[in-house]
PDB file of C-alpha atoms in Angstrom:
ATOM      1  CA  MET A 744     197.861  14.801 113.387  1.00 47.00           C
ATOM      2  CA  LYS A 745     201.300  13.521 112.311  1.00 47.00           C
ATOM      3  CA  THR A 746     201.754  13.316 108.524  1.00 46.00           C
ATOM      4  CA  LYS A 747     203.300  10.351 106.744  1.00 52.00           C
ATOM      5  CA  GLN A 748     207.063   9.806 106.833  1.00 62.00           C
ATOM      6  CA  ASN A 749     208.222  12.879 108.844  1.00 81.00           C
ATOM      7  CA  SER A 750     208.022  14.665 112.130  1.00 92.00           C
ATOM      8  CA  PHE A 751     205.896  17.572 110.995  1.00 98.00           C
ATOM      9  CA  ILE A 752     202.405  17.899 112.645  1.00 97.00           C
ATOM     10  CA  LEU A 753     199.277  18.995 110.685  1.00 98.00           C
ATOM     11  CA  PRO A 754     197.258  21.553 112.660  1.00 98.00           C
ATOM     12  CA  ASP A 755     193.544  20.941 113.138  1.00 98.00           C
ATOM     13  CA  PRO A 756     191.292  22.340 110.459  1.00 98.00           C
ATOM     14  CA  LEU A 757     189.007  25.288 111.199  1.00 98.00           C
ATOM     15  CA  LYS A 758     185.450  25.135 112.206  1.00 95.00           C
ATOM     16  CA  GLU A 759     183.002  28.165 111.630  1.00 90.00           C
ATOM     17  CA  GLY A 760     183.247  30.434 114.602  1.00 92.00           C
ATOM     18  CA  ASP A 761     186.868  29.643 115.402  1.00 97.00           C
ATOM     19  CA  ILE A 762     189.115  32.479 116.425  1.00 98.00           C
ATOM     20  CA  ILE A 763     191.450  33.867 113.637  1.00 99.00           C
ATOM     21  CA  GLY A 764     194.238  36.410 113.940  1.00 99.00           C
ATOM     22  CA  LEU A 765     194.922  38.689 111.004  1.00 98.00           C
ATOM     23  CA  PRO A 766     198.364  40.376 111.642  1.00 98.00           C
ATOM     24  CA  ALA A 767     199.990  42.993 109.566  1.00 98.00           C
ATOM     25  CA  PRO A 768     203.707  42.241 110.295  1.00 98.00           C
ATOM     26  CA  ALA A 769     205.056  44.026 107.259  1.00 97.00           C
ATOM     27  CA  GLY A 770     203.603  46.568 104.841  1.00 97.00           C
ATOM     28  CA  ILE A 771     200.832  49.097 105.324  1.00 97.00           C
ATOM     29  CA  VAL A 772     197.265  47.936 105.316  1.00 96.00           C
ATOM     30  CA  SER A 773     194.397  50.536 104.849  1.00 96.00           C
ATOM     31  CA  LYS A 774     191.187  50.659 106.828  1.00 95.00           C
ATOM     32  CA  ASN A 775     189.221  50.053 103.676  1.00 96.00           C
ATOM     33  CA  VAL A 776     191.144  46.887 102.977  1.00 96.00           C
ATOM     34  CA  VAL A 777     190.590  45.665 106.583  1.00 97.00           C
ATOM     35  CA  ASN A 778     186.875  46.407 106.446  1.00 97.00           C
ATOM     36  CA  ARG A 779     186.596  44.362 103.158  1.00 97.00           C
ATOM     37  CA  VAL A 780     188.523  41.488 104.513  1.00 98.00           C
ATOM     38  CA  VAL A 781     186.417  41.444 107.745  1.00 97.00           C
ATOM     39  CA  ARG A 782     183.224  41.335 105.664  1.00 97.00           C
ATOM     40  CA  ILE A 783     184.393  38.428 103.576  1.00 97.00           C
ATOM     41  CA  PHE A 784     185.373  36.449 106.621  1.00 97.00           C
ATOM     42  CA  LYS A 785     182.075  37.079 108.240  1.00 96.00           C
ATOM     43  CA  GLU A 786     180.165  36.168 105.107  1.00 95.00           C
ATOM     44  CA  ASN A 787     182.021  32.727 105.293  1.00 95.00           C
ATOM     45  CA  GLY A 788     181.120  32.078 108.912  1.00 95.00           C
ATOM     46  CA  PHE A 789     184.213  33.463 110.686  1.00 96.00           C
ATOM     47  CA  THR A 790     183.124  36.298 112.927  1.00 96.00           C
ATOM     48  CA  ASN A 791     185.814  35.989 115.768  1.00 97.00           C
ATOM     49  CA  LEU A 792     188.629  37.918 114.357  1.00 97.00           C
ATOM     50  CA  ILE A 793     191.578  39.514 116.026  1.00 97.00           C
ATOM     51  CA  LEU A 794     192.662  42.600 114.022  1.00 97.00           C
ATOM     52  CA  PRO A 795     195.792  44.585 114.142  1.00 94.00           C
ATOM     53  CA  ASP A 796     196.096  48.303 115.066  1.00 91.00           C
ATOM     54  CA  ILE A 797     196.648  49.913 111.688  1.00 88.00           C
ATOM     55  CA  SER A 798     196.423  53.563 113.057  1.00 88.00           C
ATOM     56  CA  ARG A 799     200.120  53.821 113.741  1.00 88.00           C
ATOM     57  CA  THR A 800     201.807  53.521 110.299  1.00 92.00           C
ATOM     58  CA  PHE A 801     205.560  54.012 110.313  1.00 94.00           C
ATOM     59  CA  ARG A 802     207.263  54.851 107.047  1.00 95.00           C
ATOM     60  CA  TYR A 803     206.308  52.051 104.680  1.00 95.00           C
ATOM     61  CA  PHE A 804     205.375  49.615 107.573  1.00 96.00           C
ATOM     62  CA  ALA A 805     201.885  48.871 109.106  1.00 95.00           C
ATOM     63  CA  ALA A 806     203.373  50.245 112.402  1.00 95.00           C
ATOM     64  CA  ASP A 807     206.627  50.628 114.136  1.00 96.00           C
ATOM     65  CA  ASP A 808     208.570  47.300 114.880  1.00 97.00           C
ATOM     66  CA  LYS A 809     207.466  46.947 118.440  1.00 97.00           C
ATOM     67  CA  SER A 810     203.784  47.546 117.582  1.00 97.00           C
ATOM     68  CA  ARG A 811     203.796  45.010 114.738  1.00 97.00           C
ATOM     69  CA  ALA A 812     205.451  42.347 116.906  1.00 98.00           C
ATOM     70  CA  ASP A 813     203.175  43.084 119.811  1.00 97.00           C
ATOM     71  CA  ASP A 814     200.096  42.730 117.559  1.00 97.00           C
ATOM     72  CA  PHE A 815     201.383  39.433 116.213  1.00 98.00           C
ATOM     73  CA  ASN A 816     202.155  38.147 119.704  1.00 98.00           C
ATOM     74  CA  ARG A 817     198.787  39.247 121.057  1.00 98.00           C
ATOM     75  CA  MET A 818     197.235  37.059 118.389  1.00 98.00           C
ATOM     76  CA  ILE A 819     199.439  34.103 119.015  1.00 99.00           C
ATOM     77  CA  GLU A 820     198.893  34.267 122.784  1.00 98.00           C
ATOM     78  CA  ALA A 821     195.004  34.761 122.481  1.00 97.00           C
ATOM     79  CA  ARG A 822     193.054  31.999 124.163  1.00 95.00           C
ATOM     80  CA  ASN A 823     191.732  29.412 121.668  1.00 96.00           C
ATOM     81  CA  VAL A 824     193.116  31.096 118.665  1.00 98.00           C
ATOM     82  CA  LYS A 825     193.094  28.544 115.741  1.00 98.00           C
ATOM     83  CA  ALA A 826     194.570  30.282 112.777  1.00 99.00           C
ATOM     84  CA  ILE A 827     196.871  33.242 111.947  1.00 99.00           C
ATOM     85  CA  ILE A 828     196.654  34.547 108.369  1.00 99.00           C
ATOM     86  CA  ALA A 829     198.855  37.413 107.509  1.00 99.00           C
ATOM     87  CA  LEU A 830     196.967  40.298 105.816  1.00 98.00           C
ATOM     88  CA  ARG A 831     199.862  41.152 103.475  1.00 98.00           C
ATOM     89  CA  GLY A 832     203.527  41.029 102.894  1.00 97.00           C
ATOM     90  CA  GLY A 833     205.631  43.797 101.542  1.00 95.00           C
ATOM     91  CA  TYR A 834     208.652  44.530 103.709  1.00 96.00           C
ATOM     92  CA  GLY A 835     209.349  44.492 107.401  1.00 97.00           C
ATOM     93  CA  SER A 836     209.172  40.829 108.694  1.00 98.00           C
ATOM     94  CA  VAL A 837     212.992  40.573 108.944  1.00 98.00           C
ATOM     95  CA  ARG A 838     212.954  43.515 111.458  1.00 98.00           C
ATOM     96  CA  ILE A 839     210.834  41.658 113.962  1.00 98.00           C
ATOM     97  CA  LEU A 840     211.892  37.929 113.631  1.00 97.00           C
ATOM     98  CA  ASN A 841     213.538  37.901 117.115  1.00 96.00           C
ATOM     99  CA  ASP A 842     210.443  39.550 118.679  1.00 98.00           C
ATOM    100  CA  VAL A 843     207.647  37.253 117.517  1.00 98.00           C
ATOM    101  CA  ASN A 844     206.826  34.245 119.719  1.00 98.00           C
ATOM    102  CA  ILE A 845     206.892  31.667 116.941  1.00 98.00           C
ATOM    103  CA  SER A 846     207.615  28.880 119.425  1.00 98.00           C
ATOM    104  CA  GLU A 847     204.256  29.459 121.045  1.00 98.00           C
ATOM    105  CA  LEU A 848     202.603  29.406 117.684  1.00 99.00           C
ATOM    106  CA  ILE A 849     204.215  26.036 117.063  1.00 98.00           C
ATOM    107  CA  LYS A 850     203.343  24.722 120.497  1.00 98.00           C
ATOM    108  CA  LYS A 851     199.653  25.693 120.093  1.00 98.00           C
ATOM    109  CA  ARG A 852     199.612  24.110 116.546  1.00 98.00           C
ATOM    110  CA  ILE A 853     198.052  27.227 115.029  1.00 99.00           C
ATOM    111  CA  ILE A 854     197.266  27.251 111.284  1.00 99.00           C
ATOM    112  CA  PHE A 855     199.638  29.889 109.667  1.00 99.00           C
ATOM    113  CA  CYS A 856     199.215  31.166 106.152  1.00 99.00           C
ATOM    114  CA  GLY A 857     200.913  33.812 103.907  1.00 99.00           C
ATOM    115  CA  TYR A 858     203.660  34.278 101.244  1.00 98.00           C
ATOM    116  CA  SER A 859     206.057  36.879  99.987  1.00 98.00           C
ATOM    117  CA  ASP A 860     207.746  38.671 102.995  1.00 98.00           C
ATOM    118  CA  ILE A 861     205.866  36.223 105.216  1.00 99.00           C
ATOM    119  CA  SER A 862     208.277  33.594 103.996  1.00 99.00           C
ATOM    120  CA  LEU A 863     210.632  34.370 106.875  1.00 99.00           C
ATOM    121  CA  PHE A 864     208.040  33.262 109.489  1.00 99.00           C
ATOM    122  CA  HIS A 865     207.470  30.033 107.453  1.00 99.00           C
ATOM    123  CA  THR A 866     211.166  29.501 107.626  1.00 99.00           C
ATOM    124  CA  LEU A 867     211.265  29.732 111.478  1.00 99.00           C
ATOM    125  CA  ILE A 868     208.365  27.335 111.700  1.00 99.00           C
ATOM    126  CA  PHE A 869     209.957  24.874 109.245  1.00 99.00           C
ATOM    127  CA  ASN A 870     213.263  25.018 111.156  1.00 98.00           C
ATOM    128  CA  SER A 871     211.449  23.584 114.151  1.00 98.00           C
ATOM    129  CA  ARG A 872     210.653  20.528 112.269  1.00 97.00           C
ATOM    130  CA  LYS A 873     207.380  20.291 114.120  1.00 97.00           C
ATOM    131  CA  LEU A 874     204.452  22.003 112.313  1.00 98.00           C
ATOM    132  CA  ILE A 875     203.074  22.258 108.849  1.00 99.00           C
ATOM    133  CA  SER A 876     202.272  25.762 107.641  1.00 99.00           C
ATOM    134  CA  PHE A 877     200.664  26.987 104.467  1.00 99.00           C
ATOM    135  CA  TYR A 878     202.205  29.029 101.780  1.00 99.00           C
ATOM    136  CA  GLY A 879     199.031  30.580 100.590  1.00 99.00           C
ATOM    137  CA  PRO A 880     196.804  33.639 100.097  1.00 99.00           C
ATOM    138  CA  MET A 881     196.889  36.847 102.144  1.00 99.00           C
ATOM    139  CA  PRO A 882     193.461  38.404 102.544  1.00 98.00           C
ATOM    140  CA  GLY A 883     194.556  42.093 102.371  1.00 98.00           C
ATOM    141  CA  ILE A 884     196.104  41.463  98.903  1.00 97.00           C
ATOM    142  CA  ASP A 885     194.178  38.522  97.504  1.00 98.00           C
ATOM    143  CA  PHE A 886     190.603  38.859  98.701  1.00 97.00           C
ATOM    144  CA  SER A 887     188.498  40.865  96.189  1.00 91.00           C
ATOM    145  CA  LEU A 888     185.036  40.640  94.570  1.00 82.00           C
ATOM    146  CA  LYS A 889     186.714  39.422  91.411  1.00 88.00           C
ATOM    147  CA  ASN A 890     187.827  36.073  92.907  1.00 93.00           C
ATOM    148  CA  MET A 891     185.125  35.058  95.257  1.00 95.00           C
ATOM    149  CA  ASN A 892     185.142  31.423  93.974  1.00 96.00           C
ATOM    150  CA  SER A 893     188.787  31.209  94.874  1.00 97.00           C
ATOM    151  CA  ILE A 894     188.133  32.733  98.221  1.00 98.00           C
ATOM    152  CA  LYS A 895     185.316  30.243  98.891  1.00 97.00           C
ATOM    153  CA  GLY A 896     187.688  27.510  97.912  1.00 97.00           C
ATOM    154  CA  PHE A 897     190.320  28.734 100.405  1.00 98.00           C
ATOM    155  CA  PHE A 898     187.765  28.685 103.264  1.00 98.00           C
ATOM    156  CA  ASN A 899     186.754  25.243 102.212  1.00 97.00           C
ATOM    157  CA  PHE A 900     190.428  24.190 102.274  1.00 97.00           C
ATOM    158  CA  LEU A 901     190.908  25.620 105.768  1.00 97.00           C
ATOM    159  CA  LYS A 902     187.993  23.517 107.002  1.00 97.00           C
ATOM    160  CA  ASN A 903     188.866  20.210 105.210  1.00 96.00           C
ATOM    161  CA  PHE A 904     192.583  20.100 104.567  1.00 96.00           C
ATOM    162  CA  SER A 905     193.038  16.926 106.768  1.00 93.00           C
ATOM    163  CA  ARG A 906     190.648  14.915 104.748  1.00 91.00           C
ATOM    164  CA  ASN A 907     192.438  14.780 101.468  1.00 90.00           C
ATOM    165  CA  ASP A 908     195.831  15.008  99.988  1.00 95.00           C
ATOM    166  CA  ILE A 909     196.636  18.103  97.797  1.00 96.00           C
ATOM    167  CA  THR A 910     197.320  17.283  94.136  1.00 97.00           C
ATOM    168  CA  TYR A 911     198.325  19.595  91.283  1.00 98.00           C
ATOM    169  CA  SER A 912     199.116  18.659  87.691  1.00 97.00           C
ATOM    170  CA  PHE A 913     200.755  21.046  85.195  1.00 95.00           C
ATOM    171  CA  LYS A 914     202.999  21.167  82.134  1.00 90.00           C
ATOM    172  CA  ASN A 915     206.648  21.965  82.347  1.00 81.00           C
ATOM    173  CA  ASP A 916     208.212  24.307  79.790  1.00 71.00           C
ATOM    174  CA  LEU A 917     210.562  21.649  78.637  1.00 70.00           C
ATOM    175  CA  LYS A 918     210.338  17.970  78.226  1.00 71.00           C
ATOM    176  CA  LEU A 919     212.184  16.053  80.939  1.00 77.00           C
ATOM    177  CA  LYS A 920     213.125  12.407  81.428  1.00 81.00           C
ATOM    178  CA  LYS A 921     210.639  10.319  83.405  1.00 88.00           C
ATOM    179  CA  ALA A 922     211.480  10.517  87.102  1.00 92.00           C
ATOM    180  CA  GLU A 923     209.991  10.513  90.513  1.00 96.00           C
ATOM    181  CA  PHE A 924     211.088  12.468  93.698  1.00 97.00           C
ATOM    182  CA  SER A 925     209.832  12.446  97.310  1.00 98.00           C
ATOM    183  CA  GLY A 926     210.830  14.853 100.031  1.00 98.00           C
ATOM    184  CA  THR A 927     209.642  17.393 102.518  1.00 98.00           C
ATOM    185  CA  ALA A 928     208.011  20.432 100.898  1.00 99.00           C
ATOM    186  CA  PHE A 929     209.469  23.801 101.538  1.00 99.00           C
ATOM    187  CA  ALA A 930     208.311  27.083  99.851  1.00 99.00           C
ATOM    188  CA  SER A 931     209.709  30.524  99.915  1.00 99.00           C
ATOM    189  CA  CYS A 932     210.019  33.832  98.108  1.00 98.00           C
ATOM    190  CA  LEU A 933     213.454  33.698  96.471  1.00 98.00           C
ATOM    191  CA  THR A 934     214.404  37.107  97.790  1.00 97.00           C
ATOM    192  CA  LEU A 935     213.549  36.187 101.312  1.00 98.00           C
ATOM    193  CA  LEU A 936     215.239  32.864 101.226  1.00 99.00           C
ATOM    194  CA  GLN A 937     218.550  34.330 100.146  1.00 97.00           C
ATOM    195  CA  THR A 938     218.354  36.848 103.004  1.00 97.00           C
ATOM    196  CA  THR A 939     218.621  33.891 105.475  1.00 98.00           C
ATOM    197  CA  ALA A 940     221.945  32.714 104.019  1.00 97.00           C
ATOM    198  CA  GLY A 941     224.714  32.765 106.576  1.00 95.00           C
ATOM    199  CA  THR A 942     222.289  33.621 109.466  1.00 97.00           C
ATOM    200  CA  GLU A 943     220.871  31.658 112.254  1.00 97.00           C
ATOM    201  CA  TYR A 944     217.641  31.356 110.291  1.00 98.00           C
ATOM    202  CA  GLN A 945     219.175  29.593 107.313  1.00 98.00           C
ATOM    203  CA  PRO A 946     217.167  26.430 106.790  1.00 98.00           C
ATOM    204  CA  ASN A 947     218.470  22.869 106.252  1.00 98.00           C
ATOM    205  CA  LEU A 948     216.812  21.893 103.047  1.00 99.00           C
ATOM    206  CA  SER A 949     218.538  18.532 102.606  1.00 98.00           C
ATOM    207  CA  GLY A 950     216.004  16.017 101.346  1.00 98.00           C
ATOM    208  CA  SER A 951     213.557  18.782 100.436  1.00 98.00           C
ATOM    209  CA  ILE A 952     211.324  19.503  97.456  1.00 99.00           C
ATOM    210  CA  LEU A 953     211.994  23.263  97.124  1.00 99.00           C
ATOM    211  CA  PHE A 954     209.319  25.617  95.728  1.00 99.00           C
ATOM    212  CA  LEU A 955     210.828  29.017  94.897  1.00 98.00           C
ATOM    213  CA  GLU A 956     208.936  32.011  93.567  1.00 98.00           C
ATOM    214  CA  ASP A 957     209.364  35.768  93.180  1.00 96.00           C
ATOM    215  CA  VAL A 958     207.878  38.816  91.314  1.00 93.00           C
ATOM    216  CA  ASN A 959     209.278  41.434  89.076  1.00 90.00           C
ATOM    217  CA  GLU A 960     212.875  40.359  89.472  1.00 91.00           C
ATOM    218  CA  GLU A 961     215.158  40.857  86.422  1.00 89.00           C
ATOM    219  CA  SER A 962     217.256  37.818  85.221  1.00 90.00           C
ATOM    220  CA  TYR A 963     220.559  39.126  86.565  1.00 92.00           C
ATOM    221  CA  ARG A 964     219.148  39.481  90.033  1.00 94.00           C
ATOM    222  CA  VAL A 965     217.656  35.935  89.895  1.00 95.00           C
ATOM    223  CA  ASP A 966     221.112  34.706  88.681  1.00 96.00           C
ATOM    224  CA  ARG A 967     222.860  36.403  91.687  1.00 97.00           C
ATOM    225  CA  MET A 968     220.369  35.181  94.269  1.00 98.00           C
ATOM    226  CA  LEU A 969     220.492  31.576  93.037  1.00 98.00           C
ATOM    227  CA  HIS A 970     224.312  31.566  93.164  1.00 98.00           C
ATOM    228  CA  HIS A 971     224.091  33.106  96.630  1.00 98.00           C
ATOM    229  CA  LEU A 972     221.982  30.121  97.611  1.00 98.00           C
ATOM    230  CA  LEU A 973     224.415  27.708  95.865  1.00 98.00           C
ATOM    231  CA  HIS A 974     227.481  29.170  97.574  1.00 97.00           C
ATOM    232  CA  SER A 975     225.878  29.467 101.130  1.00 97.00           C
ATOM    233  CA  GLY A 976     224.993  25.822 100.995  1.00 98.00           C
ATOM    234  CA  ILE A 977     221.285  26.255 101.157  1.00 98.00           C
ATOM    235  CA  LEU A 978     220.721  24.096  98.069  1.00 98.00           C
ATOM    236  CA  SER A 979     222.768  21.224  99.387  1.00 98.00           C
ATOM    237  CA  GLY A 980     220.741  17.987  99.283  1.00 98.00           C
ATOM    238  CA  VAL A 981     217.702  19.551  97.671  1.00 98.00           C
ATOM    239  CA  LYS A 982     215.992  16.873  95.537  1.00 98.00           C
ATOM    240  CA  ILE A 983     214.245  19.111  92.959  1.00 98.00           C
ATOM    241  CA  ILE A 984     213.280  22.777  92.624  1.00 98.00           C
ATOM    242  CA  VAL A 985     210.004  24.009  91.416  1.00 97.00           C
ATOM    243  CA  PHE A 986     210.507  27.609  90.191  1.00 96.00           C
ATOM    244  CA  CYS A 987     207.899  30.292  89.528  1.00 95.00           C
ATOM    245  CA  LEU A 988     208.698  33.862  88.453  1.00 91.00           C
ATOM    246  CA  LYS A 989     206.288  36.718  87.775  1.00 78.00           C
ATOM    247  CA  GLY A 990     208.257  39.157  85.740  1.00 69.00           C
ATOM    248  CA  SER A 991     209.179  40.304  82.211  1.00 57.00           C
ATOM    249  CA  GLU A 992     208.269  37.854  79.503  1.00 51.00           C
ATOM    250  CA  SER A 993     211.070  39.200  77.445  1.00 46.00           C
ATOM    251  CA  GLU A 994     213.524  37.628  79.869  1.00 56.00           C
ATOM    252  CA  THR A 995     212.180  34.142  79.681  1.00 63.00           C
ATOM    253  CA  GLY A 996     215.030  32.963  77.464  1.00 69.00           C
ATOM    254  CA  ASP A 997     217.693  34.297  79.794  1.00 86.00           C
ATOM    255  CA  LEU A 998     216.035  32.876  82.769  1.00 88.00           C
ATOM    256  CA  ASN A 999     215.810  29.391  81.261  1.00 87.00           C
ATOM    257  CA  GLU A1000     219.594  29.537  80.580  1.00 91.00           C
ATOM    258  CA  ILE A1001     220.338  30.667  84.181  1.00 94.00           C
ATOM    259  CA  LEU A1002     218.167  27.865  85.544  1.00 93.00           C
ATOM    260  CA  ASP A1003     219.867  25.303  83.355  1.00 93.00           C
ATOM    261  CA  GLU A1004     223.289  26.549  84.520  1.00 96.00           C
ATOM    262  CA  ILE A1005     222.279  26.279  88.154  1.00 97.00           C
ATOM    263  CA  SER A1006     220.862  22.789  87.479  1.00 96.00           C
ATOM    264  CA  VAL A1007     224.192  21.684  85.966  1.00 96.00           C
ATOM    265  CA  LYS A1008     226.235  23.076  88.795  1.00 97.00           C
ATOM    266  CA  THR A1009     224.102  21.552  91.480  1.00 97.00           C
ATOM    267  CA  GLY A1010     222.838  18.379  89.828  1.00 96.00           C
ATOM    268  CA  ILE A1011     219.301  19.403  90.904  1.00 96.00           C
ATOM    269  CA  HIS A1012     216.342  19.213  88.478  1.00 92.00           C
ATOM    270  CA  ILE A1013     214.583  22.583  88.077  1.00 94.00           C
ATOM    271  CA  ILE A1014     211.117  22.570  86.630  1.00 92.00           C
ATOM    272  CA  ARG A1015     208.813  25.416  85.724  1.00 92.00           C
ATOM    273  CA  GLY A1016     205.078  25.771  84.840  1.00 91.00           C
ATOM    274  CA  PHE A1017     203.484  25.516  88.401  1.00 96.00           C
ATOM    275  CA  ARG A1018     202.021  28.793  89.542  1.00 96.00           C
ATOM    276  CA  PHE A1019     201.947  29.613  93.176  1.00 98.00           C
ATOM    277  CA  GLY A1020     202.696  32.611  95.513  1.00 97.00           C
ATOM    278  CA  HIS A1021     202.584  35.987  93.797  1.00 96.00           C
ATOM    279  CA  LEU A1022     201.492  34.441  90.480  1.00 95.00           C
ATOM    280  CA  SER A1023     198.636  32.214  91.929  1.00 96.00           C
ATOM    281  CA  PRO A1024     198.340  32.498  95.709  1.00 96.00           C
ATOM    282  CA  PHE A1025     195.374  30.106  96.023  1.00 98.00           C
ATOM    283  CA  ASN A1026     197.639  27.202  94.917  1.00 98.00           C
ATOM    284  CA  ILE A1027     198.535  26.409  98.417  1.00 99.00           C
ATOM    285  CA  ILE A1028     201.849  24.665  99.423  1.00 99.00           C
ATOM    286  CA  PRO A1029     201.716  22.841 102.777  1.00 99.00           C
ATOM    287  CA  ILE A1030     205.297  23.472 104.019  1.00 99.00           C
ATOM    288  CA  GLY A1031     206.698  20.502 105.959  1.00 98.00           C
ATOM    289  CA  SER A1032     204.368  17.959 104.338  1.00 98.00           C
ATOM    290  CA  VAL A1033     205.758  14.938 102.355  1.00 98.00           C
ATOM    291  CA  CYS A1034     205.622  15.937  98.600  1.00 98.00           C
ATOM    292  CA  LYS A1035     205.894  13.490  95.787  1.00 98.00           C
ATOM    293  CA  VAL A1036     206.777  14.767  92.297  1.00 98.00           C
ATOM    294  CA  GLU A1037     206.175  12.627  89.195  1.00 97.00           C
ATOM    295  CA  ILE A1038     207.613  13.722  85.888  1.00 94.00           C
ATOM    296  CA  LYS A1039     206.470  12.273  82.572  1.00 90.00           C
ATOM    297  CA  GLY A1040     207.848  14.241  79.650  1.00 84.00           C
ATOM    298  CA  ASN A1041     206.358  17.688  80.067  1.00 86.00           C
ATOM    299  CA  LYS A1042     203.650  16.607  82.489  1.00 93.00           C
ATOM    300  CA  ILE A1043     204.283  17.033  86.171  1.00 95.00           C
ATOM    301  CA  LEU A1044     202.160  15.728  89.042  1.00 97.00           C
ATOM    302  CA  LEU A1045     202.596  17.124  92.604  1.00 98.00           C
ATOM    303  CA  ASN A1046     201.025  15.207  95.542  1.00 98.00           C
ATOM    304  CA  PHE A1047     201.210  16.602  99.058  1.00 98.00           C
ATOM    305  CA  LEU A1048     200.463  13.897 101.695  1.00 97.00           C
ATOM    306  CA  LEU A1049     198.188  15.330 104.383  1.00 94.00           C
ATOM    307  CA  ARG A1050     196.131  12.287 105.566  1.00 79.00           C
TER     308      ARG A1050
END
């Protein structure tokens, strides 16, 4: 189903019994974690799962590069697979970008979900301008007995996302002038987006609503990465940035100053207060959808058009 006002296609929602691939393209995943994830999927009506081979760990990766890519491709190429949800991020996706058959995933309109290191695969999908993907939870990290309500909400989302637009409301740290923005949603981990600068993977974000997040990054590193994005041209044409950082509270003042400086240099509004990614993975961002942002003082409304 094509979404409003752009070329990105929304994949079909899941039905109970659909085939789901759970790759581990980056960090190590333990057998206990996989068993817990499988149990939760089955309890929610999804029993047809394609699992990675986690027996061949290599350094801090789930397996060597070839094995991780082969596992991922096996899931993409599986007959009737409907969704691929990364088990976890960590580090390692950048090593297999050229080896994963993302074009086939796009052609088959497979649901794709993850965040953190998985941002790089979202970028490849986004660069095609053909398929909406979801910046959202990773079962190996985010599925636990403590958040079963959020997990059930996630499964409900996977089965019903084409029926309703996604809306979030939150308060910004600072009061802003009343304004409205509309553009194509793009979300990424800041660290991963800046690694694409100057490469064939660098996205064209002109006309985009940019959602940036990261975890445990000190202010000077955030400063450096944002300036890298500025100098590389990645921020050219971005309409507004929604920024979320999980880190030291003592650095909040420095961070606000840095964001203000970037805003002045680029002319781009930067707002904070919306939690997603590492800080709140169940607040899902549909990358490639049309996003409308409404600002009224310190109150912000986000509306992602999916119908």
